[in-house]
Amino acid sequence: MGLAGKTVLITGGSKGIGLACAEAFAAVGCDILLASRDAGALAAAADKVRAARQVRVETLAADLSRAEERERLHAAFPDVDILVNNAGAIPSGRLQDIPIARWKEAWDLKVLGYIHMCQLYLPVMEARKAGSIVNIIGMAGRAPRAGYIAGGAGNAALIAFTSAIGAAAQANNVQVVGINPAVTKTDRMLTQAKINAKLKFGDEERWAETLTNLPFGRPIEASEIAELAVFLASPRGRYVNGTVVDVDGGGMFRA
């Protein structure tokens, strides 16, 4: 993939899609930097990546909902070849279900977090005339629903942000792209399914009923998103810029 020896910073890197990205980038010879809130989970993730691949893996525990913590992360790892923005989970719920404080907390981590991380790392990449940023966003930004209003609105903002920044950054040979995963098999999928079941049926134990009728009869594997991220950030995917790739098995267009 032409990425051997590159350094990749992955936020939300201790589990789920973030950990899958760490494993996929390590598999093509990248050194890995992982950030998330939980130091213990980060250590376990780093050990897993090191056990599989002979690459450098470093971690930093930080609450990336806070600007000063994002700045601390940047100070620790100031120059990376690839940034994968993945930290953040916005809760389900209708407008009346989510207090404004919770809405702000979620957007501080994912929406403003992605924006700030790009502010911190993009100038370094543009000065070097090389680099890639991959924003893991979400299909709710394309197909918003009232039951996931905070996530749909936040993801839509990040889709627009990614396209606008990518259009400008290419002038300095920097690529900015995004990925919109639909339902992906992670711990968060189960949590989200239980919330959706509570909203729809009044019973979170009926969560499995919210995961029926999926394209190809299954959720996405986290590794499928990770492998796409590797391709997009590699020289092979260079011309895919300012674009946010929808990965939903065609579900958005089904009757």
CSV table of C-alpha atoms in Angstrom, one decimal:
chain,number,residue,atom,x,y,z
A,1,MET,CA,0.0,0.0,0.0
A,2,GLY,CA,3.0,2.3,0.0
A,3,LEU,CA,2.6,3.2,3.7
A,4,ALA,CA,5.4,1.3,5.4
A,5,GLY,CA,7.2,3.5,7.9
A,6,LYS,CA,4.4,6.1,8.1
A,7,THR,CA,3.1,7.2,11.4
A,8,VAL,CA,-0.7,7.1,12.1
A,9,LEU,CA,-2.5,8.8,14.9
A,10,ILE,CA,-5.9,7.2,15.7
A,11,THR,CA,-8.3,8.8,18.2
A,12,GLY,CA,-10.8,6.5,19.9
A,13,GLY,CA,-8.2,3.8,19.2
A,14,SER,CA,-8.7,1.4,22.1
A,15,LYS,CA,-11.6,-0.5,20.7
A,16,GLY,CA,-14.1,-0.9,17.9
A,17,ILE,CA,-13.3,0.8,14.6
A,18,GLY,CA,-10.4,2.6,16.1
A,19,LEU,CA,-8.6,-0.6,17.2
A,20,ALA,CA,-9.5,-2.2,13.8
A,21,CYS,CA,-7.8,0.7,12.1
A,22,ALA,CA,-4.7,0.3,14.3
A,23,GLU,CA,-4.5,-3.3,13.3
A,24,ALA,CA,-5.0,-2.6,9.6
A,25,PHE,CA,-2.5,0.2,9.4
A,26,ALA,CA,0.0,-1.9,11.4
A,27,ALA,CA,-0.5,-4.7,8.9
A,28,VAL,CA,0.9,-2.5,6.1
A,29,GLY,CA,3.9,-1.4,8.2
A,30,CYS,CA,2.8,1.8,9.9
A,31,ASP,CA,3.8,2.9,13.3
A,32,ILE,CA,0.8,3.5,15.5
A,33,LEU,CA,-0.2,6.2,18.0
A,34,LEU,CA,-3.4,5.6,19.9
A,35,ALA,CA,-5.5,8.0,22.0
A,36,SER,CA,-8.6,7.5,24.1
A,37,ARG,CA,-9.8,8.2,27.6
A,38,ASP,CA,-9.2,4.8,29.2
A,39,ALA,CA,-5.5,4.1,29.9
A,40,GLY,CA,-6.1,0.4,30.6
A,41,ALA,CA,-8.0,-0.2,27.4
A,42,LEU,CA,-5.3,1.6,25.5
A,43,ALA,CA,-2.6,-0.5,27.0
A,44,ALA,CA,-4.5,-3.7,26.1
A,45,ALA,CA,-5.1,-2.4,22.5
A,46,ALA,CA,-1.4,-1.6,22.1
A,47,ASP,CA,-0.3,-5.0,23.4
A,48,LYS,CA,-2.7,-6.6,20.9
A,49,VAL,CA,-1.2,-4.7,18.0
A,50,ARG,CA,2.4,-5.2,19.0
A,51,ALA,CA,1.8,-9.0,19.4
A,52,ALA,CA,0.7,-9.2,15.8
A,53,ARG,CA,3.1,-6.8,14.1
A,54,GLN,CA,6.6,-5.6,14.5
A,55,VAL,CA,5.7,-1.9,14.6
A,56,ARG,CA,6.1,0.9,17.1
A,57,VAL,CA,2.9,1.5,19.2
A,58,GLU,CA,2.6,4.4,21.6
A,59,THR,CA,-0.5,5.6,23.6
A,60,LEU,CA,-1.8,8.6,25.3
A,61,ALA,CA,-4.9,8.7,27.6
A,62,ALA,CA,-6.8,11.9,27.1
A,63,ASP,CA,-10.3,13.2,27.2
A,64,LEU,CA,-10.7,14.6,23.7
A,65,SER,CA,-13.9,16.4,24.5
A,66,ARG,CA,-11.7,19.1,26.0
A,67,ALA,CA,-9.7,21.5,23.9
A,68,GLU,CA,-6.7,21.5,26.3
A,69,GLU,CA,-6.5,17.7,26.1
A,70,ARG,CA,-6.5,17.8,22.3
A,71,GLU,CA,-3.7,20.3,22.5
A,72,ARG,CA,-1.8,18.0,25.0
A,73,LEU,CA,-2.2,15.2,22.5
A,74,HIS,CA,-0.8,17.4,19.7
A,75,ALA,CA,2.1,18.4,21.9
A,76,ALA,CA,3.0,14.8,22.6
A,77,PHE,CA,2.7,13.7,19.0
A,78,PRO,CA,3.1,16.9,16.9
A,79,ASP,CA,3.9,15.5,13.5
A,80,VAL,CA,2.1,12.5,12.0
A,81,ASP,CA,1.7,11.3,8.4
A,82,ILE,CA,-1.9,10.2,8.8
A,83,LEU,CA,-4.6,11.3,11.3
A,84,VAL,CA,-7.7,9.1,11.8
A,85,ASN,CA,-10.4,11.0,13.7
A,86,ASN,CA,-12.6,8.3,15.3
A,87,ALA,CA,-13.3,9.4,18.9
A,88,GLY,CA,-16.9,10.0,19.9
A,89,ALA,CA,-20.3,8.4,20.3
A,90,ILE,CA,-23.3,10.6,20.0
A,91,PRO,CA,-26.4,9.3,21.9
A,92,SER,CA,-29.6,8.2,20.4
A,93,GLY,CA,-32.8,10.0,21.2
A,94,ARG,CA,-35.4,12.5,19.9
A,95,LEU,CA,-35.0,16.2,20.3
A,96,GLN,CA,-37.0,16.1,23.6
A,97,ASP,CA,-35.0,13.1,24.9
A,98,ILE,CA,-31.5,14.7,25.0
A,99,PRO,CA,-30.8,17.5,27.5
A,100,ILE,CA,-28.8,20.3,25.9
A,101,ALA,CA,-25.9,19.6,28.3
A,102,ARG,CA,-25.7,16.0,26.9
A,103,TRP,CA,-26.0,17.3,23.4
A,104,LYS,CA,-23.1,19.7,23.9
A,105,GLU,CA,-21.0,17.0,25.6
A,106,ALA,CA,-21.4,14.7,22.7
A,107,TRP,CA,-20.6,17.4,20.1
A,108,ASP,CA,-17.6,18.6,22.1
A,109,LEU,CA,-16.1,15.2,21.6
A,110,LYS,CA,-17.0,14.3,18.1
A,111,VAL,CA,-17.9,17.4,16.1
A,112,LEU,CA,-15.7,20.0,17.7
A,113,GLY,CA,-13.1,17.4,18.5
A,114,TYR,CA,-12.7,16.4,14.8
A,115,ILE,CA,-12.6,20.1,13.8
A,116,HIS,CA,-10.0,21.0,16.4
A,117,MET,CA,-7.8,18.0,15.6
A,118,CYS,CA,-7.8,19.1,11.9
A,119,GLN,CA,-6.9,22.7,13.0
A,120,LEU,CA,-4.0,21.3,15.0
A,121,TYR,CA,-2.6,18.8,12.4
A,122,LEU,CA,-3.5,20.2,9.0
A,123,PRO,CA,-1.1,23.1,9.1
A,124,VAL,CA,1.8,20.7,9.8
A,125,MET,CA,0.8,18.5,6.9
A,126,GLU,CA,0.3,21.5,4.6
A,127,ALA,CA,3.7,22.9,5.5
A,128,ARG,CA,5.3,19.5,4.7
A,129,LYS,CA,3.2,19.2,1.5
A,130,ALA,CA,2.2,15.7,2.5
A,131,GLY,CA,-0.4,14.0,4.7
A,132,SER,CA,-3.8,12.4,5.0
A,133,ILE,CA,-6.7,12.9,7.3
A,134,VAL,CA,-9.5,10.3,7.5
A,135,ASN,CA,-12.7,11.2,9.4
A,136,ILE,CA,-14.8,8.3,10.6
A,137,ILE,CA,-18.3,9.9,10.6
A,138,GLY,CA,-21.5,7.9,10.1
A,139,MET,CA,-24.4,7.2,7.8
A,140,ALA,CA,-26.8,9.2,10.0
A,141,GLY,CA,-25.4,12.3,8.4
A,142,ARG,CA,-26.7,11.2,5.0
A,143,ALA,CA,-30.0,9.7,6.2
A,144,PRO,CA,-31.0,11.6,9.3
A,145,ARG,CA,-33.7,10.3,11.6
A,146,ALA,CA,-35.6,12.0,14.4
A,147,GLY,CA,-34.7,9.2,16.8
A,148,TYR,CA,-31.0,10.0,16.3
A,149,ILE,CA,-31.2,13.7,15.9
A,150,ALA,CA,-28.0,14.8,17.6
A,151,GLY,CA,-25.9,12.2,15.8
A,152,GLY,CA,-27.5,12.9,12.4
A,153,ALA,CA,-27.0,16.6,12.7
A,154,GLY,CA,-23.5,16.3,14.0
A,155,ASN,CA,-22.5,13.8,11.3
A,156,ALA,CA,-24.0,16.0,8.6
A,157,ALA,CA,-21.9,18.9,9.8
A,158,LEU,CA,-18.7,16.7,9.7
A,159,ILE,CA,-19.6,15.6,6.1
A,160,ALA,CA,-19.7,19.2,5.0
A,161,PHE,CA,-16.6,20.1,7.0
A,162,THR,CA,-14.6,17.2,5.5
A,163,SER,CA,-15.6,18.1,1.9
A,164,ALA,CA,-14.8,21.7,2.3
A,165,ILE,CA,-11.4,21.1,4.0
A,166,GLY,CA,-10.4,18.5,1.4
A,167,ALA,CA,-11.2,20.8,-1.4
A,168,ALA,CA,-8.8,23.4,0.0
A,169,ALA,CA,-6.1,21.1,1.4
A,170,GLN,CA,-5.3,19.5,-2.0
A,171,ALA,CA,-3.6,22.7,-3.0
A,172,ASN,CA,-0.9,21.8,-0.5
A,173,ASN,CA,-0.9,18.1,-1.5
A,174,VAL,CA,-2.9,17.1,1.6
A,175,GLN,CA,-5.9,14.7,1.4
A,176,VAL,CA,-8.9,14.9,3.7
A,177,VAL,CA,-11.5,12.2,3.3
A,178,GLY,CA,-14.3,10.6,5.4
A,179,ILE,CA,-16.1,7.3,5.8
A,180,ASN,CA,-19.7,6.9,6.8
A,181,PRO,CA,-20.2,3.5,8.4
A,182,ALA,CA,-23.7,2.1,8.9
A,183,VAL,CA,-24.4,-0.5,11.6
A,184,THR,CA,-21.0,-1.9,12.5
A,185,LYS,CA,-20.3,-4.8,14.8
A,186,THR,CA,-18.8,-3.2,17.9
A,187,ASP,CA,-19.7,-2.8,21.6
A,188,ARG,CA,-21.3,0.5,20.6
A,189,MET,CA,-23.6,-1.4,18.2
A,190,LEU,CA,-25.1,-3.3,21.1
A,191,THR,CA,-25.5,-0.2,23.3
A,192,GLN,CA,-27.1,1.7,20.4
A,193,ALA,CA,-29.4,-1.2,19.7
A,194,LYS,CA,-30.6,-1.3,23.3
A,195,ILE,CA,-31.3,2.4,23.2
A,196,ASN,CA,-33.2,2.0,20.0
A,197,ALA,CA,-35.2,-0.9,21.4
A,198,LYS,CA,-36.1,1.2,24.4
A,199,LEU,CA,-37.4,4.0,22.2
A,200,LYS,CA,-39.3,1.7,19.8
A,201,PHE,CA,-40.6,-1.0,22.0
A,202,GLY,CA,-40.1,0.3,25.5
A,203,ASP,CA,-37.9,-2.7,26.2
A,204,GLU,CA,-34.1,-2.7,25.7
A,205,GLU,CA,-34.0,-6.5,25.8
A,206,ARG,CA,-35.6,-6.5,22.4
A,207,TRP,CA,-32.5,-5.0,20.9
A,208,ALA,CA,-32.0,-7.8,18.4
A,209,GLU,CA,-35.2,-6.8,16.7
A,210,THR,CA,-33.7,-3.5,15.7
A,211,LEU,CA,-30.9,-5.2,13.8
A,212,THR,CA,-33.0,-7.1,11.3
A,213,ASN,CA,-33.3,-6.6,7.5
A,214,LEU,CA,-29.6,-5.5,7.3
A,215,PRO,CA,-28.0,-5.5,3.8
A,216,PHE,CA,-26.3,-8.9,3.2
A,217,GLY,CA,-28.0,-10.1,6.4
A,218,ARG,CA,-25.3,-8.8,8.7
A,219,PRO,CA,-23.7,-5.7,10.2
A,220,ILE,CA,-20.5,-4.3,8.9
A,221,GLU,CA,-17.3,-5.8,10.3
A,222,ALA,CA,-15.0,-3.1,11.9
A,223,SER,CA,-12.2,-4.5,9.8
A,224,GLU,CA,-14.0,-3.6,6.6
A,225,ILE,CA,-14.1,0.1,7.6
A,226,ALA,CA,-10.4,-0.1,8.7
A,227,GLU,CA,-9.3,-1.6,5.4
A,228,LEU,CA,-11.1,1.1,3.5
A,229,ALA,CA,-9.3,3.7,5.7
A,230,VAL,CA,-6.0,2.2,4.8
A,231,PHE,CA,-6.8,2.3,1.1
A,232,LEU,CA,-8.0,5.9,1.2
A,233,ALA,CA,-4.9,7.1,3.1
A,234,SER,CA,-2.5,5.2,0.8
A,235,PRO,CA,-1.1,6.5,-2.5
A,236,ARG,CA,-3.7,4.2,-4.2
A,237,GLY,CA,-6.5,6.2,-2.8
A,238,ARG,CA,-5.0,9.6,-3.2
A,239,TYR,CA,-7.4,11.1,-5.7
A,240,VAL,CA,-10.4,10.2,-3.4
A,241,ASN,CA,-10.3,13.6,-1.8
A,242,GLY,CA,-12.9,15.8,-0.2
A,243,THR,CA,-15.2,12.8,-0.5
A,244,VAL,CA,-17.1,11.0,2.3
A,245,VAL,CA,-17.6,7.3,1.3
A,246,ASP,CA,-20.9,5.8,2.3
A,247,VAL,CA,-20.5,2.2,3.6
A,248,ASP,CA,-24.1,0.9,4.2
A,249,GLY,CA,-24.5,-2.0,1.7
A,250,GLY,CA,-26.9,0.1,-0.3
A,251,GLY,CA,-29.3,0.2,2.6
A,252,MET,CA,-30.1,3.9,2.2
A,253,PHE,CA,-31.6,3.3,-1.2
A,254,ARG,CA,-33.7,0.2,-0.4
A,255,ALA,CA,-37.5,0.5,-0.3
